Coordinates of N, CA and C and ligand atoms in Angstrom, one line a residue:
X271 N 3.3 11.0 -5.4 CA 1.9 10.7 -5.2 C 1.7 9.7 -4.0
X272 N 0.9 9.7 -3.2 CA 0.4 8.8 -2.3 C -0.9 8.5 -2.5
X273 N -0.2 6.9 -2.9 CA -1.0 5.9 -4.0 C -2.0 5.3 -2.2
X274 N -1.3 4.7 -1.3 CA -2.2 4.0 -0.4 C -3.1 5.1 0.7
X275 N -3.0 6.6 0.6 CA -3.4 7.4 1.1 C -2.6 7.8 2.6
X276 N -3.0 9.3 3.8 CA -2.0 9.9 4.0 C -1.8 9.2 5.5
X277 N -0.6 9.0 6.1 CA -0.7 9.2 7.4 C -0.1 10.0 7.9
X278 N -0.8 9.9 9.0 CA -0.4 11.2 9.9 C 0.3 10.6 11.2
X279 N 1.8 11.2 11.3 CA 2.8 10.8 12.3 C 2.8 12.1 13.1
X280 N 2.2 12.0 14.4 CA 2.5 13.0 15.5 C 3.9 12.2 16.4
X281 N 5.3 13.0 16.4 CA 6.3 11.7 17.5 C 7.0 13.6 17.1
X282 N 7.2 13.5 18.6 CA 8.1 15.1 18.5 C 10.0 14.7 18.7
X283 N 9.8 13.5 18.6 CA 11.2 12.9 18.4 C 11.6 12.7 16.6
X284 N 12.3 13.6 16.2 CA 12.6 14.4 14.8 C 13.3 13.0 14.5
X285 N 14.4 12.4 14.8 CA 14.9 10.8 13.8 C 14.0 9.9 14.0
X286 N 12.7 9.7 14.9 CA 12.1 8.8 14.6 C 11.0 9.1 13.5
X287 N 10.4 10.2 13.6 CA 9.5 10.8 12.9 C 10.1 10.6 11.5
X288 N 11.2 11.2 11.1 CA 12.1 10.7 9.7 C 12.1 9.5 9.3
X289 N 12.2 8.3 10.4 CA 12.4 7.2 9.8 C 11.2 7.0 9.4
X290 N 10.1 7.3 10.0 CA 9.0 6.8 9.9 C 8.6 7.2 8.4
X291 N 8.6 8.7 8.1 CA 8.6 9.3 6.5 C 9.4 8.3 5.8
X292 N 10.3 8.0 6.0 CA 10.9 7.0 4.8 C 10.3 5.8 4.5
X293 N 10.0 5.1 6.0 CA 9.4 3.8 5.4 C 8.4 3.7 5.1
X294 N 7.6 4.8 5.6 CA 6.0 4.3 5.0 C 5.8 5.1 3.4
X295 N 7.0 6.2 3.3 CA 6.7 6.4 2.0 C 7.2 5.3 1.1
X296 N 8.0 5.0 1.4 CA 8.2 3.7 1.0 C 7.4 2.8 0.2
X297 N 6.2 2.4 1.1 CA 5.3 1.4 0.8 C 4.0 2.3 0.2
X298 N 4.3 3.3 -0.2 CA 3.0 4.1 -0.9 C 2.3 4.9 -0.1
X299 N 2.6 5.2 0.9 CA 1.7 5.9 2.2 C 2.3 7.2 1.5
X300 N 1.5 8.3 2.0 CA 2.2 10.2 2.2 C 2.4 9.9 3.4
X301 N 3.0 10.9 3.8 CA 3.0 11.6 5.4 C 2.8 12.8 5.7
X302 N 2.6 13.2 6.4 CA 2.4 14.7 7.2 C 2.6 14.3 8.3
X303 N 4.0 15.4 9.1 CA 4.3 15.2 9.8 C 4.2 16.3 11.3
X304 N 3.8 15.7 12.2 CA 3.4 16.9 13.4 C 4.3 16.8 14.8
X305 N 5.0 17.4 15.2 CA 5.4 17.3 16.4 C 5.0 17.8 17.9
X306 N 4.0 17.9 17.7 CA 3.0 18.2 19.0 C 1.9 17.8 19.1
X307 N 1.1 17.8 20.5 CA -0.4 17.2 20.0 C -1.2 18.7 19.3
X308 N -0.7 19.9 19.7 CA -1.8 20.3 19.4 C -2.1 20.7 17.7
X309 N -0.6 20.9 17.3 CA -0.9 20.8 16.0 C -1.2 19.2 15.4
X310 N -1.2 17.9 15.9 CA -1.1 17.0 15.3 C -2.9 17.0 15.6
X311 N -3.6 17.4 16.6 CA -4.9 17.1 16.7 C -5.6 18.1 15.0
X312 N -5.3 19.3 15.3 CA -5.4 19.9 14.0 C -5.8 19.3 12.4
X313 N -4.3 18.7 12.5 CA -3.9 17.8 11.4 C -5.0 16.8 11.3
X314 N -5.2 16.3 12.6 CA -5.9 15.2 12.0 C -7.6 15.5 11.6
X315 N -7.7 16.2 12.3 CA -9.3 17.1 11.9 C -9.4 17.4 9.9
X316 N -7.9 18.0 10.2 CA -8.1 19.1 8.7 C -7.5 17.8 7.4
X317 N -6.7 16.7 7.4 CA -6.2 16.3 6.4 C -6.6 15.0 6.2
X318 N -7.7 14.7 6.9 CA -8.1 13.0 6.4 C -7.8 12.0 6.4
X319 N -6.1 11.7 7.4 CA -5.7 10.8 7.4 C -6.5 9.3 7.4
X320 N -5.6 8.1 6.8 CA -5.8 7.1 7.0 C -5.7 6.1 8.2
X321 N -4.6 7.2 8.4 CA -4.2 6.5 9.9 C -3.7 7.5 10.9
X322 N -3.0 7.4 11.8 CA -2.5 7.8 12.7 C -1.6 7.2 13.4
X323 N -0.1 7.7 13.5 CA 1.0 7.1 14.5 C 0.5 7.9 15.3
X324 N 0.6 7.9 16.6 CA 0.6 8.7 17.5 C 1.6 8.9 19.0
X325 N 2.5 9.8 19.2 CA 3.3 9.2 20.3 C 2.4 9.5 21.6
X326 N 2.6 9.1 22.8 CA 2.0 9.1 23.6 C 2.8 10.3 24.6
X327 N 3.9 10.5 24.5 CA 4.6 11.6 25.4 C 4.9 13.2 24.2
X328 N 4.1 13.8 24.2 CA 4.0 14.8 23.3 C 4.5 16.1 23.9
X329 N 4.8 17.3 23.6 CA 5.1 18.4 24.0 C 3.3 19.3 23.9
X330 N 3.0 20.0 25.2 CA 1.7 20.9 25.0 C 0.3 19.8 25.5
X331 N 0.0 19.2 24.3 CA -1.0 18.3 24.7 C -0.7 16.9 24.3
X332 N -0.8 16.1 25.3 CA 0.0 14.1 25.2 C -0.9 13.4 24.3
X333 N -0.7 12.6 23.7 CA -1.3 11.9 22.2 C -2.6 11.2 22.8
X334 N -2.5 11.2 24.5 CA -3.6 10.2 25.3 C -5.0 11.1 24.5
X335 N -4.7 12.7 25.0 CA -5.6 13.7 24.9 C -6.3 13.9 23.9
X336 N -5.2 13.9 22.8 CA -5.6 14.1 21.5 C -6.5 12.8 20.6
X337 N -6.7 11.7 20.9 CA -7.3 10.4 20.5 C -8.2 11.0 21.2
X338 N -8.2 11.2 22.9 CA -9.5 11.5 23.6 C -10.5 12.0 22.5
X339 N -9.8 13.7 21.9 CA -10.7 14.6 21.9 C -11.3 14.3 20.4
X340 N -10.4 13.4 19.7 CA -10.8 12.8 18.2 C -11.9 12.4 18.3
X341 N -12.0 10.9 19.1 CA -13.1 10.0 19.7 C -14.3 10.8 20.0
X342 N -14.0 12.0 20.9 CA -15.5 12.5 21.5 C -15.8 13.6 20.0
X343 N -15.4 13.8 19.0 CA -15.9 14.5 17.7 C -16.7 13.2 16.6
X344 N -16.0 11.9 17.4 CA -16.8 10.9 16.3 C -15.9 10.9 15.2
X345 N -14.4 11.4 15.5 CA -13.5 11.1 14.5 C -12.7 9.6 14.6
X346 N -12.8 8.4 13.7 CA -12.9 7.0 13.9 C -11.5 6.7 13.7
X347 N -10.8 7.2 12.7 CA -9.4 7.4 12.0 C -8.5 6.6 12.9
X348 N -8.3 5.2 12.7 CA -7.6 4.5 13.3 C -6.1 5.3 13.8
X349 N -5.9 4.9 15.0 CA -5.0 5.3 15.7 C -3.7 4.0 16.1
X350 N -2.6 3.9 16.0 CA -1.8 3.4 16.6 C -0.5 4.4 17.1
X351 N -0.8 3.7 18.5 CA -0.2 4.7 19.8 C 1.6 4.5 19.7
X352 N 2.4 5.2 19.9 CA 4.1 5.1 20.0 C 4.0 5.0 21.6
X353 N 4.4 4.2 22.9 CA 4.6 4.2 24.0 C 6.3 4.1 24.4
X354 N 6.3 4.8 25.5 CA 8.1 4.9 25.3 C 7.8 3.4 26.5
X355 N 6.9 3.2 27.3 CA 7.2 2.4 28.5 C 6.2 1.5 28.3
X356 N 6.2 0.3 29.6 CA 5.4 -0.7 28.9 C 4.2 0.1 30.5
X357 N 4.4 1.0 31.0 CA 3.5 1.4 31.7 C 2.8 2.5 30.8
X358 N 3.1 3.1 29.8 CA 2.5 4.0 29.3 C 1.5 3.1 28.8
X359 N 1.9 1.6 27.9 CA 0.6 1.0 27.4 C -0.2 0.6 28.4
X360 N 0.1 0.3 29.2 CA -0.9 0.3 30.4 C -1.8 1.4 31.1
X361 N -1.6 2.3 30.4 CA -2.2 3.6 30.8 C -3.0 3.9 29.4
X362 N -2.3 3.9 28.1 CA -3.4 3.9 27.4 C -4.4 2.8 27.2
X363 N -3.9 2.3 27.4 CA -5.6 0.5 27.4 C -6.4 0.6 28.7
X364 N -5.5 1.5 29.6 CA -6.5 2.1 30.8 C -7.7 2.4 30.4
X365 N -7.1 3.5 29.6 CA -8.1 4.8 29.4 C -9.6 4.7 28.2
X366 N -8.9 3.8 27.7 CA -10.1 3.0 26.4 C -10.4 4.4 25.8
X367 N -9.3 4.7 25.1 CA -9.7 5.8 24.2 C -10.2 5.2 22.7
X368 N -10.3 3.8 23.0 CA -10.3 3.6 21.5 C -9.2 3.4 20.1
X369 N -8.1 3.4 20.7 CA -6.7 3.2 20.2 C -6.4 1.6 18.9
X370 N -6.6 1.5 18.0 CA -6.0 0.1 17.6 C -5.3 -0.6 17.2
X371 N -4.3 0.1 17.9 CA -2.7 -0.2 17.9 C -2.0 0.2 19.1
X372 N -0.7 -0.9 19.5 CA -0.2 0.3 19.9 C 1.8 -0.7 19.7
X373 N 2.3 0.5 19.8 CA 4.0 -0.1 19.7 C 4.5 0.4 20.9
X374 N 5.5 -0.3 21.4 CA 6.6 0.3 22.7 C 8.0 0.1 21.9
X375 N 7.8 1.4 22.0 CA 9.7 2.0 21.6 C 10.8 1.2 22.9
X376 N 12.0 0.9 22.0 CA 12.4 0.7 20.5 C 11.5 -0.1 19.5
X377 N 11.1 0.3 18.8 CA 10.2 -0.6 17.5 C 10.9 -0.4 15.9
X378 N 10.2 -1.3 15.1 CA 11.4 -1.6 14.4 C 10.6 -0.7 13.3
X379 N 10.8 0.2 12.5 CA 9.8 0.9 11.5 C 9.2 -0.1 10.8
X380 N 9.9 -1.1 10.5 CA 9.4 -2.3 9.5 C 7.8 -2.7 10.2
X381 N 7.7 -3.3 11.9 CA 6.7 -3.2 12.1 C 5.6 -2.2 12.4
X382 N 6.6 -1.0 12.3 CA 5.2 -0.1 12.9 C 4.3 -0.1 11.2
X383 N 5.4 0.0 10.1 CA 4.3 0.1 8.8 C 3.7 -1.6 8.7
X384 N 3.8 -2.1 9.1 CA 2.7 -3.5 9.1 C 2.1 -3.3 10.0
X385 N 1.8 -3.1 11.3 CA 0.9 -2.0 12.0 C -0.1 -0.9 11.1
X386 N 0.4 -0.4 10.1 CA -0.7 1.0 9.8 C -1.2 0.0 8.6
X387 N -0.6 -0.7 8.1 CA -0.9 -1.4 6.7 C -2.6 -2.1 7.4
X388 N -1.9 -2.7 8.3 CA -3.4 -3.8 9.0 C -4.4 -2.8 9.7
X389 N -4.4 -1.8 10.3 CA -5.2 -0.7 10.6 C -6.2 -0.3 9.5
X390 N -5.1 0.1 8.8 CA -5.9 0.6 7.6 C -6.7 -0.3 6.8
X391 N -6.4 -1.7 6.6 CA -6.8 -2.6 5.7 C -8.2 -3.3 6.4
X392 N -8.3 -3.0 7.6 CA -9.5 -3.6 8.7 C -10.3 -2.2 8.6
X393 N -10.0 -0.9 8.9 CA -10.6 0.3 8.6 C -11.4 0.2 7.4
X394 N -10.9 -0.1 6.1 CA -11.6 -0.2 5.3 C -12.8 -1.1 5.5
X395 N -12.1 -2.6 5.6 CA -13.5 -3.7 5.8 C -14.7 -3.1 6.5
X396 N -14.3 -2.5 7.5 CA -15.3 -2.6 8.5 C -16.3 -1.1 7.5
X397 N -15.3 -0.5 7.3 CA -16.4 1.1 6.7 C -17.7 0.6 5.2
X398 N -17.0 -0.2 5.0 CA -17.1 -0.6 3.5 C -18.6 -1.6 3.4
X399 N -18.6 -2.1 4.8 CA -19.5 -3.1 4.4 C -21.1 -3.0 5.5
X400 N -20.8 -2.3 6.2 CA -22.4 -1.3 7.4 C -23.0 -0.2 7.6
X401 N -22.3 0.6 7.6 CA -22.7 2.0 7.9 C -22.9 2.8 6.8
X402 N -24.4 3.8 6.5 CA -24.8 3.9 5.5 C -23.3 5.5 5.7
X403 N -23.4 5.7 4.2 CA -22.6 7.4 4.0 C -22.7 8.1 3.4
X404 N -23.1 9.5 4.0 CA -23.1 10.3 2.7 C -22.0 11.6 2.5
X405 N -22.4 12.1 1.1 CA -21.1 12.8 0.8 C -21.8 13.5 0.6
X406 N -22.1 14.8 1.0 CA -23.0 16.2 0.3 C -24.7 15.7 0.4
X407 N -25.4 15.8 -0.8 CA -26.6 15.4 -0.8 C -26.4 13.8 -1.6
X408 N -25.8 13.1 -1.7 CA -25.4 12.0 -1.8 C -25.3 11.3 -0.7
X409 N -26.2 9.4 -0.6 CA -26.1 9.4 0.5 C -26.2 7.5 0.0
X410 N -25.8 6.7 0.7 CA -25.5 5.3 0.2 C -25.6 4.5 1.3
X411 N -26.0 3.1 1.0 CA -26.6 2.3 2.1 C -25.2 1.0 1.3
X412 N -24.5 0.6 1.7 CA -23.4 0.2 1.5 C -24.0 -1.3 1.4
X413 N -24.4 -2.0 2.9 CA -25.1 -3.0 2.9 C -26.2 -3.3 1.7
X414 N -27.1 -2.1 1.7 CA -28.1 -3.1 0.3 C -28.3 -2.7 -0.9
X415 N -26.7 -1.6 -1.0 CA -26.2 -1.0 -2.3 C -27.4 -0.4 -3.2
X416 N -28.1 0.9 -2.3 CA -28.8 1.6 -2.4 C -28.0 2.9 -2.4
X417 N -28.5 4.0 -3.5 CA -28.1 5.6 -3.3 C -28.7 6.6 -3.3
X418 N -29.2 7.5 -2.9 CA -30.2 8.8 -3.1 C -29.3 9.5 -3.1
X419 N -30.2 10.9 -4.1 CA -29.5 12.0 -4.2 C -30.7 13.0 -3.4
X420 N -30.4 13.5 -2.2 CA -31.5 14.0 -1.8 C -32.5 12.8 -0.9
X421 N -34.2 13.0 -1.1 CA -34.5 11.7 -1.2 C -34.8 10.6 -2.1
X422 N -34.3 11.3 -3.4 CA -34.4 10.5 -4.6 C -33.6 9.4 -4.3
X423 N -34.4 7.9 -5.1 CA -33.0 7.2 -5.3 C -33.0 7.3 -6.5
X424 N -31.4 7.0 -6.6 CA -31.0 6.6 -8.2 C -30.3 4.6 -8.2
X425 N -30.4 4.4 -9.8 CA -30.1 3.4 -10.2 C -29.2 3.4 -10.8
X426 N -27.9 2.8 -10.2 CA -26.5 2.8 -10.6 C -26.5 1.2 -11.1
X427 N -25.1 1.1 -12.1 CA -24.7 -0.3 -12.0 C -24.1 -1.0 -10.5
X428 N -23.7 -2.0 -10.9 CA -22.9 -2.6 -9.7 C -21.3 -2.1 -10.2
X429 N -21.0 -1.9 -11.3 CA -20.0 -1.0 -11.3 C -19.7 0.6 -11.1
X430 N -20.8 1.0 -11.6 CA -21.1 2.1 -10.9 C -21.3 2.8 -9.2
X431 N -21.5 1.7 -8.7 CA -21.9 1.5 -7.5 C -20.7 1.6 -6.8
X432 N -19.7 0.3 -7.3 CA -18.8 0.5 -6.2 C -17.6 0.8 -6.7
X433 N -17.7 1.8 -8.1 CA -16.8 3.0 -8.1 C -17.2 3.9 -7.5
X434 N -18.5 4.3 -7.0 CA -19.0 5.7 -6.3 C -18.6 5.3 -4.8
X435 N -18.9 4.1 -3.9 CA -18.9 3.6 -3.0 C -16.6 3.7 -2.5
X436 N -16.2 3.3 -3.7 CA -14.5 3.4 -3.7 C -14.2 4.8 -3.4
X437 N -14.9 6.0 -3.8 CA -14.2 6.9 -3.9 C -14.8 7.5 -2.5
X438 N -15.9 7.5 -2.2 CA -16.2 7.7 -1.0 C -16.0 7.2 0.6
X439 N -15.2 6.0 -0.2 CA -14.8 5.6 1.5 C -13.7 6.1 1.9
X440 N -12.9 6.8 1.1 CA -12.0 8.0 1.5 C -12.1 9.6 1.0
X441 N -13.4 10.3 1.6 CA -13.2 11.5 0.9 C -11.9 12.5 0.9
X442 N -11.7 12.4 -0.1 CA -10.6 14.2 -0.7 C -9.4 13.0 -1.3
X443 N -9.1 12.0 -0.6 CA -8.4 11.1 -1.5 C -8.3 10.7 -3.0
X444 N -7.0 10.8 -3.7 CA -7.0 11.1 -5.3 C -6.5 9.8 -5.6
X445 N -7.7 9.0 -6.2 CA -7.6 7.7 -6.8 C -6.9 8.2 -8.0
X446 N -6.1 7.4 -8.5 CA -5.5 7.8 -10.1 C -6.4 6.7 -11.3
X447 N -6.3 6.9 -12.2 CA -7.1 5.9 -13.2 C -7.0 4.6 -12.6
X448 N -5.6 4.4 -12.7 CA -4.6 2.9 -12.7 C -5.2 2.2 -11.2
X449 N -5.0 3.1 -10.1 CA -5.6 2.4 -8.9 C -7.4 2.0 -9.2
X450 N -7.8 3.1 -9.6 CA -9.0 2.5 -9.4 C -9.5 1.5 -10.3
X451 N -8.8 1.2 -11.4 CA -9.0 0.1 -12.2 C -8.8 -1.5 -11.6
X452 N -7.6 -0.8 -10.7 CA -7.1 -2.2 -9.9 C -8.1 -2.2 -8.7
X453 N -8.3 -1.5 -8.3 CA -9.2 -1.8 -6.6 C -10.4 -1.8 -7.3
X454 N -11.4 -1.5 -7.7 CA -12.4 -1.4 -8.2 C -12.8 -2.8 -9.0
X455 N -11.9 -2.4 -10.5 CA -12.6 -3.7 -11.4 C -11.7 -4.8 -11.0
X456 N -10.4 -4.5 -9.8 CA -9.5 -5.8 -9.8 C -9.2 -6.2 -11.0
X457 N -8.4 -5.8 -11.6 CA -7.7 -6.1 -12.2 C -6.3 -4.8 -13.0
X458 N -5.4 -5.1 -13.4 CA -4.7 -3.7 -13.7 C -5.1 -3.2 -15.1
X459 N -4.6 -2.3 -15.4 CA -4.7 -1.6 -16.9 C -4.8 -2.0 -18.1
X460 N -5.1 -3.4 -18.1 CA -5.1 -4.0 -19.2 C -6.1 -3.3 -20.8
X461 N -7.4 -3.0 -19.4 CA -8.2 -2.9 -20.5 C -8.2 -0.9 -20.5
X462 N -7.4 -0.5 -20.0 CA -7.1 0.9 -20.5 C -7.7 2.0 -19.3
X463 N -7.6 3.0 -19.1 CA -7.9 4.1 -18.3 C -9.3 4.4 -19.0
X464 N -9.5 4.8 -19.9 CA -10.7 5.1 -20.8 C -12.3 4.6 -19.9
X465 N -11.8 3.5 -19.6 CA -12.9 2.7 -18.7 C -13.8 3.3 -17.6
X466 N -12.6 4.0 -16.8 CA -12.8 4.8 -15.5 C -13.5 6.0 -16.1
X467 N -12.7 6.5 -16.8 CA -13.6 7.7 -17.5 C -15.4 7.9 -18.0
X468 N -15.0 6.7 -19.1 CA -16.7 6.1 -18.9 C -17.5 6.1 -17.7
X469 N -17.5 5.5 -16.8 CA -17.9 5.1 -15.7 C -18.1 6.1 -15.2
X470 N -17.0 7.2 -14.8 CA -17.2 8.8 -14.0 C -18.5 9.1 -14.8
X471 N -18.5 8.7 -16.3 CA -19.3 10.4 -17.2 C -20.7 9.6 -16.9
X472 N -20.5 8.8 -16.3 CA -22.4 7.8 -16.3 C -22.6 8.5 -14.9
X473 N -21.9 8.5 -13.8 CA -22.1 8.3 -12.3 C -22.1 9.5 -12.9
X474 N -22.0 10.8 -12.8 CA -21.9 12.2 -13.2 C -23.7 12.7 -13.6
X475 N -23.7 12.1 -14.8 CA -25.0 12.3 -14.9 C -25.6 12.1 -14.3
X476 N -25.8 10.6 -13.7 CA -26.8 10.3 -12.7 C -26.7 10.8 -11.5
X477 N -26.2 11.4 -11.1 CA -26.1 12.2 -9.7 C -26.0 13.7 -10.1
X478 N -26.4 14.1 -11.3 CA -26.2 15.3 -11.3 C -25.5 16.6 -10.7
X479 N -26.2 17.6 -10.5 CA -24.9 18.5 -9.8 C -24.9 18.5 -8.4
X480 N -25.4 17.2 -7.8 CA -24.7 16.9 -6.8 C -23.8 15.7 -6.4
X481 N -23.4 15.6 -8.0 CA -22.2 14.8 -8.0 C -21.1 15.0 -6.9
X482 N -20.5 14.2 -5.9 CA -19.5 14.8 -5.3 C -17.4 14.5 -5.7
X483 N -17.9 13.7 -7.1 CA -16.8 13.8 -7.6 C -16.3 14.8 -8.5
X484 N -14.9 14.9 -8.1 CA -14.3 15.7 -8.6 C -12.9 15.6 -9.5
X485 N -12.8 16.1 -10.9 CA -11.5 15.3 -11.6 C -10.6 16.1 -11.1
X486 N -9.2 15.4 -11.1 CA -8.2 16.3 -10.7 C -7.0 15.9 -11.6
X487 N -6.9 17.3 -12.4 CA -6.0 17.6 -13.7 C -4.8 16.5 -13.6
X488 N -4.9 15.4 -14.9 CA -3.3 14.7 -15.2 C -3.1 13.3 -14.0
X489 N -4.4 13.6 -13.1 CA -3.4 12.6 -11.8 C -5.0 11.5 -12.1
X490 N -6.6 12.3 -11.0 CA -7.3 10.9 -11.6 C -9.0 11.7 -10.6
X491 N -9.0 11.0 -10.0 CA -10.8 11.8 -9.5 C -10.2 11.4 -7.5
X492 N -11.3 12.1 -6.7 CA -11.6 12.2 -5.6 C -13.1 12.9 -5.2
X493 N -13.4 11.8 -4.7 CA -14.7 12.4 -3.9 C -14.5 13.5 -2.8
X494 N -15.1 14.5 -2.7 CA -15.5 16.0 -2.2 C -16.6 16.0 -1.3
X495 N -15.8 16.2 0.1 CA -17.0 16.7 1.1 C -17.1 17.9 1.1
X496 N -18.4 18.1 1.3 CA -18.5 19.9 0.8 C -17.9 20.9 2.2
X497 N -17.2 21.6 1.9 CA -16.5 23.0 2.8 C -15.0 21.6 2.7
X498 N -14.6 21.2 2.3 CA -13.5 20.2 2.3 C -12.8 21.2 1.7
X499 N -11.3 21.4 2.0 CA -10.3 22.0 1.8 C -10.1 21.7 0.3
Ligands
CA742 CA1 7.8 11.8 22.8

């Protein structure tokens, strides 16, 4: 299971790409792994990553291109760059593709995953707390913890709220009970899974069948962008 959600490693160098699978599976991360830009641009379109390694010297199309072409779709998905030279980082901070990271190889895997740990952990702050979002006909004002379905609004709790708000700041991502007990009510399982459940069957109704959550058999729920794989 990938409990911290997925990254995506484009490095068409196969033992570094490996290492990289071990350590960040490691720390709870998935991976999917791509050794080209063009399937890694793909990837990052179709799988949601949370992050992105990216190498900068790629086979077909170079990792410069592929941020390029992310960026100009309005795809935000934190990026930290692999540079084999210290002119390559000079070439990507040239280019202000938008990058917020970057490593020059040799790098130690230890810091490239405290690299995607802090990417991702600032990704969140920043998504979580300005820009309104919506998921289908679901649509949320984050800031003044407002939701419409449609142009209706509805009236959620504050727990309700920012369990709907948790599951949508990563859509297709599968919270399990236990995580969202901990990220959500902060605190662990003390007071049981059963909780979460509750809380789904309230938000469910009140958003009716344009609920965009979805349970997923044995493991726990993920919010659903519609045509989402
Ligand atoms: Ca390379």
């Amino acid at each position: 299971m990938t409990d911290r959600g997925l990254v995506l490693v484009v490095e068409d160098e196969k033992p570094i790409s490996d290492l990289l699978r071990l350590y960040l599976t490691r720390e709870g991360f998935g991976v999917h792994a791509e050794f080209d830009g063009v399937g890694g641009l793909t990837a990052a379109r179709t799988r949601h990553p949370v992050a992105i390694v990216l190498d900068v010297g790629l086979p077909g199309m170079d990792g410069t291109e592929v941020c390029r072409q992310l960026r100009a779709e309005n795809n935000w998905v934190p990026v930290i760059f692999c540079t084999a030279r210290d002119d390559e980082v000079d070439r990507v901070l040239g280019l202000e593709l938008g990058a917020d990271d970057y490593v020059t190889k040799p790098f130690s895997p230890r810091e490239m995953v405290a690299r995607v740990k802090s990417v991702v952990r600032r990704s969140r702050v920043s998504r979580s707390s300005s820009e309104p979002v919506s998921v289908g006909a679901v649509s949320m004002d984050t800031a003044r913890r407002r939701v419409w379905v449609g142009d209706e609004p509805v009236d959620l709790t504050a727990t309700e709220f920012d369990l709907l708000a948790h599951l949508v700041s990563e859509p297709g991502r599968v919270f399990s009970r236990d995580q969202l007990l901990a990220e959500v009510w902060g605190y662990a399982s003390v007071v049981g899974s059963r909780t979460v459940d509750v809380h789904v069957a309230q938000l469910r109704a009140k958003l009716g069948d344009n609920s965009p959550i979805r349970t997923v058999r044995g493991v726990g729920y993920s919010a659903e962008v519609s045509g989402d794989e």
